[in-house]
PDB file of C-alpha atoms in Angstrom:
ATOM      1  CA  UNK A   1      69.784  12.787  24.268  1.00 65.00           C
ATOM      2  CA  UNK A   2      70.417  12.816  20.202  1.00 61.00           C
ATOM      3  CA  UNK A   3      74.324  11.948  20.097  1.00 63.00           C
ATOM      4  CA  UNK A   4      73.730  13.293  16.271  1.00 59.00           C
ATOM      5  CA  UNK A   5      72.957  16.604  17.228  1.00 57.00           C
ATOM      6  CA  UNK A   6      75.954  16.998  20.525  1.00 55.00           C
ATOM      7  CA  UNK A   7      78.363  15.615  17.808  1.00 57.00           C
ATOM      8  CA  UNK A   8      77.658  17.318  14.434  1.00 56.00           C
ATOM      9  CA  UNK A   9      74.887  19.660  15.149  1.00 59.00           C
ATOM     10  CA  UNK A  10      72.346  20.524  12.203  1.00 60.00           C
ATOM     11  CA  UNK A  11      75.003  19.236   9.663  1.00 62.00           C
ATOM     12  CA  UNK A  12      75.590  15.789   8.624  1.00 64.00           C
ATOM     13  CA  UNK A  13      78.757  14.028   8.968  1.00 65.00           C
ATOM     14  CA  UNK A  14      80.215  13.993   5.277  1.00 72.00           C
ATOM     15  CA  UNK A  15      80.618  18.126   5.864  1.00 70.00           C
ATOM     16  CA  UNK A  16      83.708  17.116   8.089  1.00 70.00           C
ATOM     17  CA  UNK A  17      85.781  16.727   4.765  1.00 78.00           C
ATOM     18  CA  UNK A  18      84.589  20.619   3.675  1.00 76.00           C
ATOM     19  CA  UNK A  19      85.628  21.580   6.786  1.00 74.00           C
ATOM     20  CA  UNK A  20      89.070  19.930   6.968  1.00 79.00           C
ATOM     21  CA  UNK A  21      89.208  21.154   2.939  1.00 79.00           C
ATOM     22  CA  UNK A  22      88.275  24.678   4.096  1.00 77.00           C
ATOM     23  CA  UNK A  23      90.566  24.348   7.222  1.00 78.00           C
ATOM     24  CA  UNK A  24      93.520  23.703   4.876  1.00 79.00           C
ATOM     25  CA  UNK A  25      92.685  26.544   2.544  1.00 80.00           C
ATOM     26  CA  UNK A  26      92.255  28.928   5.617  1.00 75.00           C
ATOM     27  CA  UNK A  27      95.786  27.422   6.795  1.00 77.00           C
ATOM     28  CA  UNK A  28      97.663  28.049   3.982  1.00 77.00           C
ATOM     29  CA  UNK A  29      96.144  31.866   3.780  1.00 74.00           C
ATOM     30  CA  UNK A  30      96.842  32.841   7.413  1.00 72.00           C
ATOM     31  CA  UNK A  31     100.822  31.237   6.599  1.00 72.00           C
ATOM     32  CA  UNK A  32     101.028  33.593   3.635  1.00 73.00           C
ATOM     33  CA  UNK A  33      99.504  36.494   5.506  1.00 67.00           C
ATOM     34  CA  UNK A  34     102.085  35.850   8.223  1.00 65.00           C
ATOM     35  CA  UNK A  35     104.811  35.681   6.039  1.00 67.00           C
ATOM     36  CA  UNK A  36     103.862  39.085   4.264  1.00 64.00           C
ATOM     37  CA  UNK A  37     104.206  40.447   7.621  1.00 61.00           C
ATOM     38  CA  UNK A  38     107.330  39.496   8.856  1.00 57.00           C
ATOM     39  CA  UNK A  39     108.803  36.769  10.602  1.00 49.00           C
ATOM     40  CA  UNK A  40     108.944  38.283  14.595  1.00 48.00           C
ATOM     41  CA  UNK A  41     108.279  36.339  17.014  1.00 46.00           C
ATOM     42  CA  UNK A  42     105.063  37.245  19.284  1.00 49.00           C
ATOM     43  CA  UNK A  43     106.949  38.679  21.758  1.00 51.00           C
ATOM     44  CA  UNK A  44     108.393  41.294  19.275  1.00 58.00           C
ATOM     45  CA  UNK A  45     105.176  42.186  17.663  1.00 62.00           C
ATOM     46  CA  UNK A  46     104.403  45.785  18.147  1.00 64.00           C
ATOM     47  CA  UNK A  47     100.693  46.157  19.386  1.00 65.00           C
ATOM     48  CA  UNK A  48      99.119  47.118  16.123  1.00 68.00           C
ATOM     49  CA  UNK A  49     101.107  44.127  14.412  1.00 71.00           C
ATOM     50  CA  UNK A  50      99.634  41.572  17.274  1.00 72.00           C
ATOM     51  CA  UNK A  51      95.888  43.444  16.387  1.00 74.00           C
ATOM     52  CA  UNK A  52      96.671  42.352  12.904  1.00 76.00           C
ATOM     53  CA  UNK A  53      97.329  38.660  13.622  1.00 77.00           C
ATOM     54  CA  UNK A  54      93.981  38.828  15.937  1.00 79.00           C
ATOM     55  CA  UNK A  55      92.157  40.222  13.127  1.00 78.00           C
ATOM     56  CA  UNK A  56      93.207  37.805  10.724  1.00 77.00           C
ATOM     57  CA  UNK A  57      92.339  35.108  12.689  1.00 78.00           C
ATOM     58  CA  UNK A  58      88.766  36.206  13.542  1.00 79.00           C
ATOM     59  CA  UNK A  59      88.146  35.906   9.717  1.00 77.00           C
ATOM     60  CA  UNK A  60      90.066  33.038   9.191  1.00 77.00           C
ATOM     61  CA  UNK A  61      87.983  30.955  11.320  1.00 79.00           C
ATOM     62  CA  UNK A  62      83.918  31.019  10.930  1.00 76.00           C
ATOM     63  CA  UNK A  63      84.801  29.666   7.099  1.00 76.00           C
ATOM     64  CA  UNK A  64      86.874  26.726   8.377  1.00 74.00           C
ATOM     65  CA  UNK A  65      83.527  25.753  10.262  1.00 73.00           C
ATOM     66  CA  UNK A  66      80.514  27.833   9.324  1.00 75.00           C
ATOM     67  CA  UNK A  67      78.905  26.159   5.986  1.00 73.00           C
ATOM     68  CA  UNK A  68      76.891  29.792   5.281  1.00 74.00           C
ATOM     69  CA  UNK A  69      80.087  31.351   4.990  1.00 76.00           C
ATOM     70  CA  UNK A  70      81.957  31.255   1.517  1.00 76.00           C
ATOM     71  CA  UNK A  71      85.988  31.241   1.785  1.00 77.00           C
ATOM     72  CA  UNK A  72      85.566  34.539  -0.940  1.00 79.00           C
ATOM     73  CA  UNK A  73      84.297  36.205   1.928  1.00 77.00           C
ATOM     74  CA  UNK A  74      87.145  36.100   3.853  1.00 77.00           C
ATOM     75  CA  UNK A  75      89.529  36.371   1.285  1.00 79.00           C
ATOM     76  CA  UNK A  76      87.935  39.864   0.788  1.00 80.00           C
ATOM     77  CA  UNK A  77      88.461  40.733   4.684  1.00 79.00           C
ATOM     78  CA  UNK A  78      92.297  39.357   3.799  1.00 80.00           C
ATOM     79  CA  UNK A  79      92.695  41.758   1.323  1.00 81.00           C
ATOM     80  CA  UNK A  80      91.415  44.618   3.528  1.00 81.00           C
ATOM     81  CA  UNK A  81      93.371  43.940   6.193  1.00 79.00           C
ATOM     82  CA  UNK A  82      96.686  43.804   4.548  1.00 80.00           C
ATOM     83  CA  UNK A  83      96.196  46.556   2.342  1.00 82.00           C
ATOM     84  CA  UNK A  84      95.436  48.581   5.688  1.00 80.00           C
ATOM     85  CA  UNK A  85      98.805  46.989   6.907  1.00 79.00           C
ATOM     86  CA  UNK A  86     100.592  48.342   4.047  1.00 80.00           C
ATOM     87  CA  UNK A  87      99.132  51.670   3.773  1.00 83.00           C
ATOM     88  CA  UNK A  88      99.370  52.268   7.604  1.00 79.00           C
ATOM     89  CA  UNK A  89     103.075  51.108   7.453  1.00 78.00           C
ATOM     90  CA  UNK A  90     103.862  53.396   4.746  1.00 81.00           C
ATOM     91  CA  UNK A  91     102.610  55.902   6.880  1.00 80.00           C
ATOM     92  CA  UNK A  92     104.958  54.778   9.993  1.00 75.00           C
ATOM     93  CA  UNK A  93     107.514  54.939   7.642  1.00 78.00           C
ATOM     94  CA  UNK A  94     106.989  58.711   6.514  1.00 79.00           C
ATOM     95  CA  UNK A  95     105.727  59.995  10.126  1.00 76.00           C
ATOM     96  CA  UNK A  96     107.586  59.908  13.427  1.00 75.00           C
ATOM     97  CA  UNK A  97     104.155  60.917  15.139  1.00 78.00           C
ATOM     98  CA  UNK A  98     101.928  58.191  13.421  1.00 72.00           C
ATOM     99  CA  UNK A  99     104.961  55.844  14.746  1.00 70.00           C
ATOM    100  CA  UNK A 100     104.697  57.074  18.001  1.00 70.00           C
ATOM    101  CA  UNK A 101     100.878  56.095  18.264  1.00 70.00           C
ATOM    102  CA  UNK A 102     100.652  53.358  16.476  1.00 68.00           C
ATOM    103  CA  UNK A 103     103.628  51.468  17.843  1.00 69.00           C
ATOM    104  CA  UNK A 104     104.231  53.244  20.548  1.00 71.00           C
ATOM    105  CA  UNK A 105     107.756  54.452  22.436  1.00 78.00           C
ATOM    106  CA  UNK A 106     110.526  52.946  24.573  1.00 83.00           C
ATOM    107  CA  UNK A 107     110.111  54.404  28.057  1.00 83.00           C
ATOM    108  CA  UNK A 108     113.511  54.551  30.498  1.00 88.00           C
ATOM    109  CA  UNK A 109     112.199  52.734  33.615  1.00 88.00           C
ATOM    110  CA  UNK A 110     115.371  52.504  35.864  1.00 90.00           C
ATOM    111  CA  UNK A 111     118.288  55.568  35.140  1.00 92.00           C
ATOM    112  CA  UNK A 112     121.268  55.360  37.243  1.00 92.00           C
ATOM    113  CA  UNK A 113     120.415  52.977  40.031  1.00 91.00           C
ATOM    114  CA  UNK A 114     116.568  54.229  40.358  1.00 91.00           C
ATOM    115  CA  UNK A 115     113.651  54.550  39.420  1.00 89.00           C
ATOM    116  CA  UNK A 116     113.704  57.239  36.441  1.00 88.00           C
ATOM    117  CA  UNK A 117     111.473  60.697  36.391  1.00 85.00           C
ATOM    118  CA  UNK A 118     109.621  59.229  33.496  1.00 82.00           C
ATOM    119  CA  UNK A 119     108.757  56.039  35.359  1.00 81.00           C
ATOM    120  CA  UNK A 120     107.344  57.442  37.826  1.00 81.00           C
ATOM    121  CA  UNK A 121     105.287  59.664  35.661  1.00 77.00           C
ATOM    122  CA  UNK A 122     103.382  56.794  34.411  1.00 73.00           C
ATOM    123  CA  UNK A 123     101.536  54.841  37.191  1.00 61.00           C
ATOM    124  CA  UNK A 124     100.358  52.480  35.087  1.00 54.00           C
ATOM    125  CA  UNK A 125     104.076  50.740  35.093  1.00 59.00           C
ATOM    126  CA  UNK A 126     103.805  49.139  37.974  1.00 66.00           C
ATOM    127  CA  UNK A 127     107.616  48.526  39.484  1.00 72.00           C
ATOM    128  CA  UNK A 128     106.746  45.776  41.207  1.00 73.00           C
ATOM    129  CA  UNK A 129     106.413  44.249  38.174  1.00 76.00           C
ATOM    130  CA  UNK A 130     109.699  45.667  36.495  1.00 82.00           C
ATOM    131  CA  UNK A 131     111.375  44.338  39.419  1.00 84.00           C
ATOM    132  CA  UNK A 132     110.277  40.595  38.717  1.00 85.00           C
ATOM    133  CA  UNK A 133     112.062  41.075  35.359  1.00 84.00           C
ATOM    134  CA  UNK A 134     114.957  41.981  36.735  1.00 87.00           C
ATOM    135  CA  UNK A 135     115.556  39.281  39.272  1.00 88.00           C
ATOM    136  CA  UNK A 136     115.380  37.055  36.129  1.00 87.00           C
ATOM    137  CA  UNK A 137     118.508  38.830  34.495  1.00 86.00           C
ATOM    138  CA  UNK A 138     120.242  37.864  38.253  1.00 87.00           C
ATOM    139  CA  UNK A 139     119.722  41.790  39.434  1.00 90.00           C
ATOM    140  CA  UNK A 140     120.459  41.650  43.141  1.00 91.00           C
ATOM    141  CA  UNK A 141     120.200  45.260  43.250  1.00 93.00           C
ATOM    142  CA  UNK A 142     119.275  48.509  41.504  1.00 93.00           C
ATOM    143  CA  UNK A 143     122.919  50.128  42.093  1.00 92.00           C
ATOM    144  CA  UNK A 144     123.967  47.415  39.680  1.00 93.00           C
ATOM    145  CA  UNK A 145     121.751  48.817  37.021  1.00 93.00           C
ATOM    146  CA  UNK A 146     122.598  52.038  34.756  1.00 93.00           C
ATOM    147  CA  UNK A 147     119.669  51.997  32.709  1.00 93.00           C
ATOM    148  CA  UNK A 148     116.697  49.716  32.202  1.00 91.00           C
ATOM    149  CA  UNK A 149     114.607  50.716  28.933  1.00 90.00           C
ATOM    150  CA  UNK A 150     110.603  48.799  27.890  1.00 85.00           C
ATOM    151  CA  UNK A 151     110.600  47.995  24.494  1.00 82.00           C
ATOM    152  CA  UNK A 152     107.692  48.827  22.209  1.00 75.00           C
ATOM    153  CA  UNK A 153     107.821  45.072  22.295  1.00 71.00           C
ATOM    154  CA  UNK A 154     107.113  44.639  25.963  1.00 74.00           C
ATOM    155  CA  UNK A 155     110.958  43.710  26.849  1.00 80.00           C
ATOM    156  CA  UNK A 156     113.114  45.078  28.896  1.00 84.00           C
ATOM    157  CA  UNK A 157     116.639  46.184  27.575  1.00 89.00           C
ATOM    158  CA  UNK A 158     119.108  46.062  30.674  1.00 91.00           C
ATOM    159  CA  UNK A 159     122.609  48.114  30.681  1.00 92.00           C
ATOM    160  CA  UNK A 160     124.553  47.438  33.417  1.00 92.00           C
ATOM    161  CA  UNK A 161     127.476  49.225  35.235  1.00 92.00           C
ATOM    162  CA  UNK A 162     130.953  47.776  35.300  1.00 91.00           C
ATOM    163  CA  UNK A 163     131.568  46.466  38.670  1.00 88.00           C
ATOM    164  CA  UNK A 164     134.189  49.531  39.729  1.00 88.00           C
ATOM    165  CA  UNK A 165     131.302  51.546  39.158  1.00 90.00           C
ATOM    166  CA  UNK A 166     128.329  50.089  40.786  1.00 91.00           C
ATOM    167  CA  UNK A 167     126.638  51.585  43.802  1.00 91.00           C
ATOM    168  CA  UNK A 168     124.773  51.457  46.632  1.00 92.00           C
ATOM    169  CA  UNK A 169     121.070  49.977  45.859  1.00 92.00           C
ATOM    170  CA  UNK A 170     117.246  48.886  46.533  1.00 93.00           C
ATOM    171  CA  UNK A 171     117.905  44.780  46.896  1.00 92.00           C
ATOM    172  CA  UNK A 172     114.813  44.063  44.692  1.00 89.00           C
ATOM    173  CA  UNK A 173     114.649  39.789  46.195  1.00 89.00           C
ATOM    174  CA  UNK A 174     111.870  39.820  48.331  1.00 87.00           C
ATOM    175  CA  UNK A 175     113.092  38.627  51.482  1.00 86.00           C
ATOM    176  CA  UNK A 176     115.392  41.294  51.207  1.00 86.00           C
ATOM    177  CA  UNK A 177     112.763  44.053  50.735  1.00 84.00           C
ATOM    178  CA  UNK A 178     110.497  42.190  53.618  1.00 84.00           C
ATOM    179  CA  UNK A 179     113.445  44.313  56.007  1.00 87.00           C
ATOM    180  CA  UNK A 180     111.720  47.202  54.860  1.00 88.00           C
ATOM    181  CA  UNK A 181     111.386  50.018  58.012  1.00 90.00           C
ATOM    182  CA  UNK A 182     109.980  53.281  58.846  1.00 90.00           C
ATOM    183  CA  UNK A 183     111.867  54.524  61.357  1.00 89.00           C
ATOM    184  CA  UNK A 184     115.951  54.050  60.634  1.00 90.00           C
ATOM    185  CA  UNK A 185     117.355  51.749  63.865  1.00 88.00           C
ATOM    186  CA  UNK A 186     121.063  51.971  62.486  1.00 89.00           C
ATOM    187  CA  UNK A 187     122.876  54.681  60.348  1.00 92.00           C
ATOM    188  CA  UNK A 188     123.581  54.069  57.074  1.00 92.00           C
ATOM    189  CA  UNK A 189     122.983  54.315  53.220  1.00 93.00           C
ATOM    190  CA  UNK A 190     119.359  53.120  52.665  1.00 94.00           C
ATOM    191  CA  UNK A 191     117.168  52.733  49.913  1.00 93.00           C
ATOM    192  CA  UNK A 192     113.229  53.720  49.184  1.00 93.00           C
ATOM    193  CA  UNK A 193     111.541  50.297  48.736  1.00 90.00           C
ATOM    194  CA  UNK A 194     109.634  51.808  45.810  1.00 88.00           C
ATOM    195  CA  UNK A 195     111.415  54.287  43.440  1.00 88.00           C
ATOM    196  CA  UNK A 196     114.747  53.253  45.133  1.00 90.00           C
ATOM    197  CA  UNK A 197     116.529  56.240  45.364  1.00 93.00           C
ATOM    198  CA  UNK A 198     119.149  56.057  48.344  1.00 93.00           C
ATOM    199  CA  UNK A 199     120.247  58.434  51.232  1.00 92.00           C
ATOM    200  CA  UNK A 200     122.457  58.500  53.901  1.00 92.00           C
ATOM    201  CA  UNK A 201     120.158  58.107  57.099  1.00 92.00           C
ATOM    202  CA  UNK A 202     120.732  58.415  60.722  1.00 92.00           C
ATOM    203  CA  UNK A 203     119.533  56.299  63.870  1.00 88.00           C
ATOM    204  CA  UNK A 204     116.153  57.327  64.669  1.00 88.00           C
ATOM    205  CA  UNK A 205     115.190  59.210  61.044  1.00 87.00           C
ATOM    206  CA  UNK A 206     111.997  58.858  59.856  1.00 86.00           C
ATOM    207  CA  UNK A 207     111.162  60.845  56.612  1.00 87.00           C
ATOM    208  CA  UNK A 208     109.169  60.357  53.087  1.00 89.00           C
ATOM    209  CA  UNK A 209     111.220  60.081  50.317  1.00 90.00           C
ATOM    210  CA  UNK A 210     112.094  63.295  48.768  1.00 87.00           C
ATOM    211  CA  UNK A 211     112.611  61.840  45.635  1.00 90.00           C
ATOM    212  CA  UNK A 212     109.001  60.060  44.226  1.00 87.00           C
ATOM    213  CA  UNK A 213     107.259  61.288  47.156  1.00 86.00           C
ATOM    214  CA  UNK A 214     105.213  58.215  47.171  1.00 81.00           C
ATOM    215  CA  UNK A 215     106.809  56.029  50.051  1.00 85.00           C
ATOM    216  CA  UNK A 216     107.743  55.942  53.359  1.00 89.00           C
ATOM    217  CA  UNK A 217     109.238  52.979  53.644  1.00 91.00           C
ATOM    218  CA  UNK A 218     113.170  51.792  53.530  1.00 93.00           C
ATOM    219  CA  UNK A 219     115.824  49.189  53.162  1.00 93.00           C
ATOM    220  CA  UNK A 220     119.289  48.673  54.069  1.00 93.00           C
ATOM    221  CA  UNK A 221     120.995  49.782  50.259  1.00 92.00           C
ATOM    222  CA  UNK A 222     123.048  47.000  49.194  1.00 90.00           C
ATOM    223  CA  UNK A 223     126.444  47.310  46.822  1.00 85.00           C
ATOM    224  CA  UNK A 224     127.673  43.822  46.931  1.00 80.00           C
ATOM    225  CA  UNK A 225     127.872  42.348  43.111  1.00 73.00           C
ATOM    226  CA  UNK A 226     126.376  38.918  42.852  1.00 66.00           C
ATOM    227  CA  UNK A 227     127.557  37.047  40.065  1.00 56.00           C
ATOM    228  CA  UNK A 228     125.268  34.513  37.967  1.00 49.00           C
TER     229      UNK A 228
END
């Protein structure tokens, strides 16, 4: 076993200080890219911003390490990748439509108490997953919940009602949901466990929901307002 080799490889161990001297150099180019782009935080980079970052990084790194390749080289890459930045901004800037794809649009997930139309347009949001988000603003239920937007950021903007206004809703805590039933065994107002639209149901009904046509499945609607 050659230690040399597992611990420096084919290069010897004075090329340590060009690496740390080519790690700094690197460094201090990726900060000043950064800083040409904005100061967001991840979470608030659009998708094509994030694909930016990734970018630079791919070329920031094989100079820090790889002796073959010259820091010019990725200076070059730099300079291609923020001039595509600017020029593709400029275009966001001028064109709703190149917005749209590139960045993408807010879509209304929850719209008065339920799932919206668009939402359920769009398997791919899973409301499940919607719902998780939720419980961390202290939703107890979707009645308490007037609109519910995803960012182009990935977060979700919540509007609630007023408390006067709130009404009945899917209770999105699981052990709440784990009541779920298919046939009703007392009348009441009760909720579809997955788009949560709610109905007034009698003992004995057992029906799909007429409004996503996707579940068969219910809960007792809740309207009780839980503070934090």
């Amino acid at each position: 076993m050659n230690w040399q080799d597992i611990l420096f490889g084919a290069e010897d161990s004075i090329f340590l200080l060009e690496i740390a001297f080519r790690t700094l150099i690197m460094f201090f180019l990726l900060f000043a890219g950064l800083r040409i782009i904005g100061k967001r935080a991840v979470k608030q980079l659009s998708i094509f911003e994030l694909l930016i970052i990734i970018a630079l990084g791919s070329a920031a790194g094989d100079p820090m390490i790889y002796k073959e390749i010259g820091i010019v080289y990725a200076l070059v890459v730099f300079i291609i990748i923020f001039l595509s930045y600017w020029l593709i901004t400029k275009l966001i800037e001028h064109s709703e439509r190149m917005e749209t794809i590139l960045e993408g649009k807010p879509y209304c997930i929850i719209h008065e108490g339920k799932a919206s139309k668009e939402s359920l347009q769009h398997k791919e949001l899973a409301m499940d997953e919607f719902f998780s988000e939720l419980r961390t603003q202290h939703i107890f239920h979707l009645g308490q919940v007037e609109s519910a937007i995803l960012e182009t950021t990935g977060e979700l903007s919540i509007l609630c009602y007023n408390p006067p206004d709130i009404k009945a809703g899917l209770p999105i805590w699981p052990h709440y949901l784990e009541k779920k039933t298919k046939q009703i065994k007392y009348p009441g107002v009760y909720a579809c466990t997955y788009c949560g639209f709610t109905k007034t149901m009698n003992e004995g009904e057992s029906n799909k929901c007429g409004y996503c046509n996707n579940n068969d499945e219910w809960v007792k609607a809740e309207t009780e307002n839980r503070e934090k």
